[in-house]
Structure formats: C-alpha cells, structure tokens
Amino acid sequence: IFEVRRVHNDITFIDSFLTPEFCRRQNMFSYAYNEKANVYEIESREFEEIKQRLLFGLTNAGRPIIYVKDGNHRNRGELLLGHAHGGGDLDKTYARDTLINLHKLWTRPVLVESTWDGVGGVMSYDGQEAKFVRGGKQEKL
C-alpha cells in the first residue's frame, strides 16, 4: 500500500484501481439533481459513468475547463469560448453571470459553446441580453 501511495495521486489511483466488481460490491452509483422533482436522485449505476464522475470531480478541482476558441468570432471582435465537457454540464445561471462579467472586460459580445443534457448549445451575452440556444432552439435562462 505504501508503494501505491508513493506512486499514485487520487486521479491515477481511481483510474488504475477502481473496478466494476468493486463498484458493484459497494453499491456505488452516480447521482444528479432532478429539476422537475426538485431532488437529487440516482443517475446511473454503470461503472464507466461512476468512474467518470469521480474523475471529473478531481480534475481541475471540479471546475469546468473553459478555453478560447476564437478572439475575433464572425470577424466582429466577439469572444467565443469552448467548454471541455468532461461529463458535467455548466450551471446555466453561473455561466450567464460569468458571460456578463466577461463582457464588461471584453466590451464585445461573449459566447460559450458547450453541451447541456447531451445537446450542444451556445450561451451568449451581448451587453443587453443573455441568450441560450440549444439544439437550434432558443431557451429561457
């Protein structure tokens, strides 16, 4: 065990030693918030999903990984960001507030591309209005 502790950190330990058998024996599961029922509930008992959730919580301290895709999007000086979706959706309220604050610094429209509930979309703020388009349809924020 001392060798394992010396060689591995939390991420590499889970990646190397977590097994489907262990997850089954320990009755492990991943959970998510159900907005309709207003409760947390079991999302999955599938090994790969459990492992990905555990690893996601440890990678980048559980914070989303956001990167600049284009600093002159549509040749209009808009800032286009991308979200490296590792299994966790961006919180819509937090993302909107972040775009509003980024707009204050950038002074041009700011957009972020990501996936929410398995469907690709774009959230944007142009200085006046926050918009959210997912699956080709505009949704409320």
mmCIF file with all atom_site columns, C-alpha atoms in Angstrom:
data_model
loop_
_atom_site.group_PDB
_atom_site.id
_atom_site.type_symbol
_atom_site.label_atom_id
_atom_site.label_alt_id
_atom_site.label_comp_id
_atom_site.label_asym_id
_atom_site.label_entity_id
_atom_site.label_seq_id
_atom_site.pdbx_PDB_ins_code
_atom_site.Cartn_x
_atom_site.Cartn_y
_atom_site.Cartn_z
_atom_site.occupancy
_atom_site.B_iso_or_equiv
_atom_site.pdbx_formal_charge
_atom_site.auth_seq_id
_atom_site.auth_comp_id
_atom_site.auth_asym_id
_atom_site.auth_atom_id
_atom_site.pdbx_PDB_model_num
ATOM 1   C CA . ILE A 1 1   ? 0.000   0.000  0.000   1.00 0.00 ? 1   ILE A CA 1
ATOM 2   C CA . PHE A 1 2   ? 2.924   2.346  0.659   1.00 0.00 ? 2   PHE A CA 1
ATOM 3   C CA . GLU A 1 3   ? 4.159   1.791  -2.887  1.00 0.00 ? 3   GLU A CA 1
ATOM 4   C CA . VAL A 1 4   ? 0.728   2.639  -4.296  1.00 0.00 ? 4   VAL A CA 1
ATOM 5   C CA . ARG A 1 5   ? 0.538   5.768  -2.141  1.00 0.00 ? 5   ARG A CA 1
ATOM 6   C CA . ARG A 1 6   ? 4.023   6.830  -3.250  1.00 0.00 ? 6   ARG A CA 1
ATOM 7   C CA . VAL A 1 7   ? 3.341   6.311  -6.967  1.00 0.00 ? 7   VAL A CA 1
ATOM 8   C CA . HIS A 1 8   ? -0.305  7.410  -7.382  1.00 0.00 ? 8   HIS A CA 1
ATOM 9   C CA . ASN A 1 9   ? -2.323  10.520 -6.730  1.00 0.00 ? 9   ASN A CA 1
ATOM 10  C CA . ASP A 1 10  ? -6.131  10.449 -6.350  1.00 0.00 ? 10  ASP A CA 1
ATOM 11  C CA . ILE A 1 11  ? -6.777  10.618 -10.088 1.00 0.00 ? 11  ILE A CA 1
ATOM 12  C CA . THR A 1 12  ? -4.319  7.935  -11.161 1.00 0.00 ? 12  THR A CA 1
ATOM 13  C CA . PHE A 1 13  ? -5.379  5.706  -8.251  1.00 0.00 ? 13  PHE A CA 1
ATOM 14  C CA . ILE A 1 14  ? -9.052  5.777  -9.274  1.00 0.00 ? 14  ILE A CA 1
ATOM 15  C CA . ASP A 1 15  ? -8.152  5.380  -12.935 1.00 0.00 ? 15  ASP A CA 1
ATOM 16  C CA . SER A 1 16  ? -5.917  2.403  -12.212 1.00 0.00 ? 16  SER A CA 1
ATOM 17  C CA . PHE A 1 17  ? -7.638  0.535  -9.382  1.00 0.00 ? 17  PHE A CA 1
ATOM 18  C CA . LEU A 1 18  ? -11.377 1.229  -9.461  1.00 0.00 ? 18  LEU A CA 1
ATOM 19  C CA . THR A 1 19  ? -13.034 -1.848 -10.935 1.00 0.00 ? 19  THR A CA 1
ATOM 20  C CA . PRO A 1 20  ? -16.579 -2.777 -11.956 1.00 0.00 ? 20  PRO A CA 1
ATOM 21  C CA . GLU A 1 21  ? -16.564 -5.536 -9.334  1.00 0.00 ? 21  GLU A CA 1
ATOM 22  C CA . PHE A 1 22  ? -15.676 -3.093 -6.547  1.00 0.00 ? 22  PHE A CA 1
ATOM 23  C CA . CYS A 1 23  ? -18.422 -0.687 -7.665  1.00 0.00 ? 23  CYS A CA 1
ATOM 24  C CA . ARG A 1 24  ? -20.977 -3.496 -7.651  1.00 0.00 ? 24  ARG A CA 1
ATOM 25  C CA . ARG A 1 25  ? -19.916 -4.833 -4.223  1.00 0.00 ? 25  ARG A CA 1
ATOM 26  C CA . GLN A 1 26  ? -20.024 -1.344 -2.705  1.00 0.00 ? 26  GLN A CA 1
ATOM 27  C CA . ASN A 1 27  ? -23.351 -0.445 -4.390  1.00 0.00 ? 27  ASN A CA 1
ATOM 28  C CA . MET A 1 28  ? -21.790 2.650  -5.943  1.00 0.00 ? 28  MET A CA 1
ATOM 29  C CA . PHE A 1 29  ? -23.774 4.989  -8.181  1.00 0.00 ? 29  PHE A CA 1
ATOM 30  C CA . SER A 1 30  ? -23.639 8.462  -9.673  1.00 0.00 ? 30  SER A CA 1
ATOM 31  C CA . TYR A 1 31  ? -26.315 10.984 -8.823  1.00 0.00 ? 31  TYR A CA 1
ATOM 32  C CA . ALA A 1 32  ? -27.691 14.168 -10.346 1.00 0.00 ? 32  ALA A CA 1
ATOM 33  C CA . TYR A 1 33  ? -30.204 16.853 -9.489  1.00 0.00 ? 33  TYR A CA 1
ATOM 34  C CA . ASN A 1 34  ? -33.649 16.357 -11.000 1.00 0.00 ? 34  ASN A CA 1
ATOM 35  C CA . GLU A 1 35  ? -35.038 19.866 -11.540 1.00 0.00 ? 35  GLU A CA 1
ATOM 36  C CA . LYS A 1 36  ? -38.576 18.602 -12.165 1.00 0.00 ? 36  LYS A CA 1
ATOM 37  C CA . ALA A 1 37  ? -38.775 16.683 -8.875  1.00 0.00 ? 37  ALA A CA 1
ATOM 38  C CA . ASN A 1 38  ? -36.509 19.171 -7.048  1.00 0.00 ? 38  ASN A CA 1
ATOM 39  C CA . VAL A 1 39  ? -34.398 16.353 -5.543  1.00 0.00 ? 39  VAL A CA 1
ATOM 40  C CA . TYR A 1 40  ? -31.107 14.564 -6.070  1.00 0.00 ? 40  TYR A CA 1
ATOM 41  C CA . GLU A 1 41  ? -31.553 11.048 -7.411  1.00 0.00 ? 41  GLU A CA 1
ATOM 42  C CA . ILE A 1 42  ? -29.546 8.120  -8.724  1.00 0.00 ? 42  ILE A CA 1
ATOM 43  C CA . GLU A 1 43  ? -28.417 8.917  -12.241 1.00 0.00 ? 43  GLU A CA 1
ATOM 44  C CA . SER A 1 44  ? -26.611 5.693  -13.088 1.00 0.00 ? 44  SER A CA 1
ATOM 45  C CA . ARG A 1 45  ? -25.124 2.502  -11.717 1.00 0.00 ? 45  ARG A CA 1
ATOM 46  C CA . GLU A 1 46  ? -22.967 1.978  -14.815 1.00 0.00 ? 46  GLU A CA 1
ATOM 47  C CA . PHE A 1 47  ? -19.270 1.590  -13.983 1.00 0.00 ? 47  PHE A CA 1
ATOM 48  C CA . GLU A 1 48  ? -17.965 3.974  -16.663 1.00 0.00 ? 48  GLU A CA 1
ATOM 49  C CA . GLU A 1 49  ? -20.319 6.764  -15.605 1.00 0.00 ? 49  GLU A CA 1
ATOM 50  C CA . ILE A 1 50  ? -19.415 6.330  -11.934 1.00 0.00 ? 50  ILE A CA 1
ATOM 51  C CA . LYS A 1 51  ? -15.709 6.400  -12.749 1.00 0.00 ? 51  LYS A CA 1
ATOM 52  C CA . GLN A 1 52  ? -16.059 9.461  -14.988 1.00 0.00 ? 52  GLN A CA 1
ATOM 53  C CA . ARG A 1 53  ? -17.997 11.343 -12.291 1.00 0.00 ? 53  ARG A CA 1
ATOM 54  C CA . LEU A 1 54  ? -15.320 10.570 -9.706  1.00 0.00 ? 54  LEU A CA 1
ATOM 55  C CA . LEU A 1 55  ? -12.511 11.607 -12.040 1.00 0.00 ? 55  LEU A CA 1
ATOM 56  C CA . PHE A 1 56  ? -14.339 14.765 -13.124 1.00 0.00 ? 56  PHE A CA 1
ATOM 57  C CA . GLY A 1 57  ? -14.687 15.874 -9.506  1.00 0.00 ? 57  GLY A CA 1
ATOM 58  C CA . LEU A 1 58  ? -10.930 15.586 -9.056  1.00 0.00 ? 58  LEU A CA 1
ATOM 59  C CA . THR A 1 59  ? -9.795  17.022 -12.383 1.00 0.00 ? 59  THR A CA 1
ATOM 60  C CA . ASN A 1 60  ? -9.254  20.789 -12.260 1.00 0.00 ? 60  ASN A CA 1
ATOM 61  C CA . ALA A 1 61  ? -10.665 20.752 -8.710  1.00 0.00 ? 61  ALA A CA 1
ATOM 62  C CA . GLY A 1 62  ? -14.133 20.104 -10.146 1.00 0.00 ? 62  GLY A CA 1
ATOM 63  C CA . ARG A 1 63  ? -14.177 23.415 -12.009 1.00 0.00 ? 63  ARG A CA 1
ATOM 64  C CA . PRO A 1 64  ? -15.112 23.480 -15.683 1.00 0.00 ? 64  PRO A CA 1
ATOM 65  C CA . ILE A 1 65  ? -12.328 23.766 -18.226 1.00 0.00 ? 65  ILE A CA 1
ATOM 66  C CA . ILE A 1 66  ? -13.033 26.761 -20.467 1.00 0.00 ? 66  ILE A CA 1
ATOM 67  C CA . TYR A 1 67  ? -10.776 27.788 -23.344 1.00 0.00 ? 67  TYR A CA 1
ATOM 68  C CA . VAL A 1 68  ? -10.720 30.486 -26.025 1.00 0.00 ? 68  VAL A CA 1
ATOM 69  C CA . LYS A 1 69  ? -11.847 29.160 -29.405 1.00 0.00 ? 69  LYS A CA 1
ATOM 70  C CA . ASP A 1 70  ? -11.840 32.468 -31.290 1.00 0.00 ? 70  ASP A CA 1
ATOM 71  C CA . GLY A 1 71  ? -10.992 36.009 -30.175 1.00 0.00 ? 71  GLY A CA 1
ATOM 72  C CA . ASN A 1 72  ? -12.467 37.516 -33.336 1.00 0.00 ? 72  ASN A CA 1
ATOM 73  C CA . HIS A 1 73  ? -15.538 35.336 -33.859 1.00 0.00 ? 73  HIS A CA 1
ATOM 74  C CA . ARG A 1 74  ? -17.504 36.153 -37.021 1.00 0.00 ? 74  ARG A CA 1
ATOM 75  C CA . ASN A 1 75  ? -14.843 38.777 -37.706 1.00 0.00 ? 75  ASN A CA 1
ATOM 76  C CA . ARG A 1 76  ? -16.703 41.106 -35.293 1.00 0.00 ? 76  ARG A CA 1
ATOM 77  C CA . GLY A 1 77  ? -14.426 41.030 -32.263 1.00 0.00 ? 77  GLY A CA 1
ATOM 78  C CA . GLU A 1 78  ? -16.694 38.623 -30.394 1.00 0.00 ? 78  GLU A CA 1
ATOM 79  C CA . LEU A 1 79  ? -15.094 36.272 -27.865 1.00 0.00 ? 79  LEU A CA 1
ATOM 80  C CA . LEU A 1 80  ? -16.030 32.635 -28.488 1.00 0.00 ? 80  LEU A CA 1
ATOM 81  C CA . LEU A 1 81  ? -15.226 30.253 -25.652 1.00 0.00 ? 81  LEU A CA 1
ATOM 82  C CA . GLY A 1 82  ? -15.431 26.478 -25.545 1.00 0.00 ? 82  GLY A CA 1
ATOM 83  C CA . HIS A 1 83  ? -16.194 24.179 -22.644 1.00 0.00 ? 83  HIS A CA 1
ATOM 84  C CA . ALA A 1 84  ? -14.245 20.927 -22.445 1.00 0.00 ? 84  ALA A CA 1
ATOM 85  C CA . HIS A 1 85  ? -17.246 18.849 -21.448 1.00 0.00 ? 85  HIS A CA 1
ATOM 86  C CA . GLY A 1 86  ? -15.969 16.074 -19.215 1.00 0.00 ? 86  GLY A CA 1
ATOM 87  C CA . GLY A 1 87  ? -19.313 14.791 -18.035 1.00 0.00 ? 87  GLY A CA 1
ATOM 88  C CA . GLY A 1 88  ? -20.582 17.769 -16.088 1.00 0.00 ? 88  GLY A CA 1
ATOM 89  C CA . ASP A 1 89  ? -22.827 20.412 -17.618 1.00 0.00 ? 89  ASP A CA 1
ATOM 90  C CA . LEU A 1 90  ? -22.154 24.071 -16.981 1.00 0.00 ? 90  LEU A CA 1
ATOM 91  C CA . ASP A 1 91  ? -24.509 25.629 -14.471 1.00 0.00 ? 91  ASP A CA 1
ATOM 92  C CA . LYS A 1 92  ? -26.640 27.957 -16.622 1.00 0.00 ? 92  LYS A CA 1
ATOM 93  C CA . THR A 1 93  ? -27.012 30.716 -14.031 1.00 0.00 ? 93  THR A CA 1
ATOM 94  C CA . TYR A 1 94  ? -23.319 30.739 -13.174 1.00 0.00 ? 94  TYR A CA 1
ATOM 95  C CA . ALA A 1 95  ? -22.358 30.640 -16.875 1.00 0.00 ? 95  ALA A CA 1
ATOM 96  C CA . ARG A 1 96  ? -24.690 33.561 -17.665 1.00 0.00 ? 96  ARG A CA 1
ATOM 97  C CA . ASP A 1 97  ? -23.273 35.641 -14.815 1.00 0.00 ? 97  ASP A CA 1
ATOM 98  C CA . THR A 1 98  ? -19.735 34.797 -15.935 1.00 0.00 ? 98  THR A CA 1
ATOM 99  C CA . LEU A 1 99  ? -20.503 35.909 -19.508 1.00 0.00 ? 99  LEU A CA 1
ATOM 100 C CA . ILE A 1 100 ? -21.935 39.195 -18.197 1.00 0.00 ? 100 ILE A CA 1
ATOM 101 C CA . ASN A 1 101 ? -18.749 39.848 -16.240 1.00 0.00 ? 101 ASN A CA 1
ATOM 102 C CA . LEU A 1 102 ? -16.532 38.839 -19.161 1.00 0.00 ? 102 LEU A CA 1
ATOM 103 C CA . HIS A 1 103 ? -18.469 41.250 -21.382 1.00 0.00 ? 103 HIS A CA 1
ATOM 104 C CA . LYS A 1 104 ? -17.501 44.089 -19.023 1.00 0.00 ? 104 LYS A CA 1
ATOM 105 C CA . LEU A 1 105 ? -13.841 43.251 -19.689 1.00 0.00 ? 105 LEU A CA 1
ATOM 106 C CA . TRP A 1 106 ? -14.116 42.341 -23.399 1.00 0.00 ? 106 TRP A CA 1
ATOM 107 C CA . THR A 1 107 ? -16.678 45.076 -24.253 1.00 0.00 ? 107 THR A CA 1
ATOM 108 C CA . ARG A 1 108 ? -17.963 42.973 -27.164 1.00 0.00 ? 108 ARG A CA 1
ATOM 109 C CA . PRO A 1 109 ? -20.360 40.004 -27.262 1.00 0.00 ? 109 PRO A CA 1
ATOM 110 C CA . VAL A 1 110 ? -19.143 36.899 -25.426 1.00 0.00 ? 110 VAL A CA 1
ATOM 111 C CA . LEU A 1 111 ? -20.288 33.332 -26.234 1.00 0.00 ? 111 LEU A CA 1
ATOM 112 C CA . VAL A 1 112 ? -19.608 29.879 -24.804 1.00 0.00 ? 112 VAL A CA 1
ATOM 113 C CA . GLU A 1 113 ? -20.233 26.600 -26.627 1.00 0.00 ? 113 GLU A CA 1
ATOM 114 C CA . SER A 1 114 ? -20.985 23.511 -24.587 1.00 0.00 ? 114 SER A CA 1
ATOM 115 C CA . THR A 1 115 ? -23.317 20.574 -24.129 1.00 0.00 ? 115 THR A CA 1
ATOM 116 C CA . TRP A 1 116 ? -26.279 20.593 -21.760 1.00 0.00 ? 116 TRP A CA 1
ATOM 117 C CA . ASP A 1 117 ? -28.227 17.387 -21.120 1.00 0.00 ? 117 ASP A CA 1
ATOM 118 C CA . GLY A 1 118 ? -26.465 15.780 -24.079 1.00 0.00 ? 118 GLY A CA 1
ATOM 119 C CA . VAL A 1 119 ? -27.445 18.514 -26.564 1.00 0.00 ? 119 VAL A CA 1
ATOM 120 C CA . GLY A 1 120 ? -24.955 21.038 -27.958 1.00 0.00 ? 120 GLY A CA 1
ATOM 121 C CA . GLY A 1 121 ? -25.684 24.701 -27.490 1.00 0.00 ? 121 GLY A CA 1
ATOM 122 C CA . VAL A 1 122 ? -24.392 28.246 -27.229 1.00 0.00 ? 122 VAL A CA 1
ATOM 123 C CA . MET A 1 123 ? -24.912 30.746 -24.456 1.00 0.00 ? 123 MET A CA 1
ATOM 124 C CA . SER A 1 124 ? -24.190 34.395 -25.210 1.00 0.00 ? 124 SER A CA 1
ATOM 125 C CA . TYR A 1 125 ? -24.318 37.893 -23.786 1.00 0.00 ? 125 TYR A CA 1
ATOM 126 C CA . ASP A 1 126 ? -24.173 40.993 -25.989 1.00 0.00 ? 126 ASP A CA 1
ATOM 127 C CA . GLY A 1 127 ? -24.301 43.715 -23.346 1.00 0.00 ? 127 GLY A CA 1
ATOM 128 C CA . GLN A 1 128 ? -28.095 43.871 -23.373 1.00 0.00 ? 128 GLN A CA 1
ATOM 129 C CA . GLU A 1 129 ? -29.456 40.362 -23.328 1.00 0.00 ? 129 GLU A CA 1
ATOM 130 C CA . ALA A 1 130 ? -28.321 36.864 -22.379 1.00 0.00 ? 130 ALA A CA 1
ATOM 131 C CA . LYS A 1 131 ? -29.383 34.179 -24.857 1.00 0.00 ? 131 LYS A CA 1
ATOM 132 C CA . PHE A 1 132 ? -29.279 30.416 -24.750 1.00 0.00 ? 132 PHE A CA 1
ATOM 133 C CA . VAL A 1 133 ? -29.678 28.380 -27.941 1.00 0.00 ? 133 VAL A CA 1
ATOM 134 C CA . ARG A 1 134 ? -29.622 24.604 -27.616 1.00 0.00 ? 134 ARG A CA 1
ATOM 135 C CA . GLY A 1 135 ? -30.447 22.129 -30.330 1.00 0.00 ? 135 GLY A CA 1
ATOM 136 C CA . GLY A 1 136 ? -31.296 25.001 -32.675 1.00 0.00 ? 136 GLY A CA 1
ATOM 137 C CA . LYS A 1 137 ? -33.989 26.381 -30.337 1.00 0.00 ? 137 LYS A CA 1
ATOM 138 C CA . GLN A 1 138 ? -33.750 29.419 -28.106 1.00 0.00 ? 138 GLN A CA 1
ATOM 139 C CA . GLU A 1 139 ? -34.465 28.628 -24.463 1.00 0.00 ? 139 GLU A CA 1
ATOM 140 C CA . LYS A 1 140 ? -35.021 30.744 -21.382 1.00 0.00 ? 140 LYS A CA 1
ATOM 141 C CA . LEU A 1 141 ? -32.193 31.315 -18.963 1.00 0.00 ? 141 LEU A CA 1
#
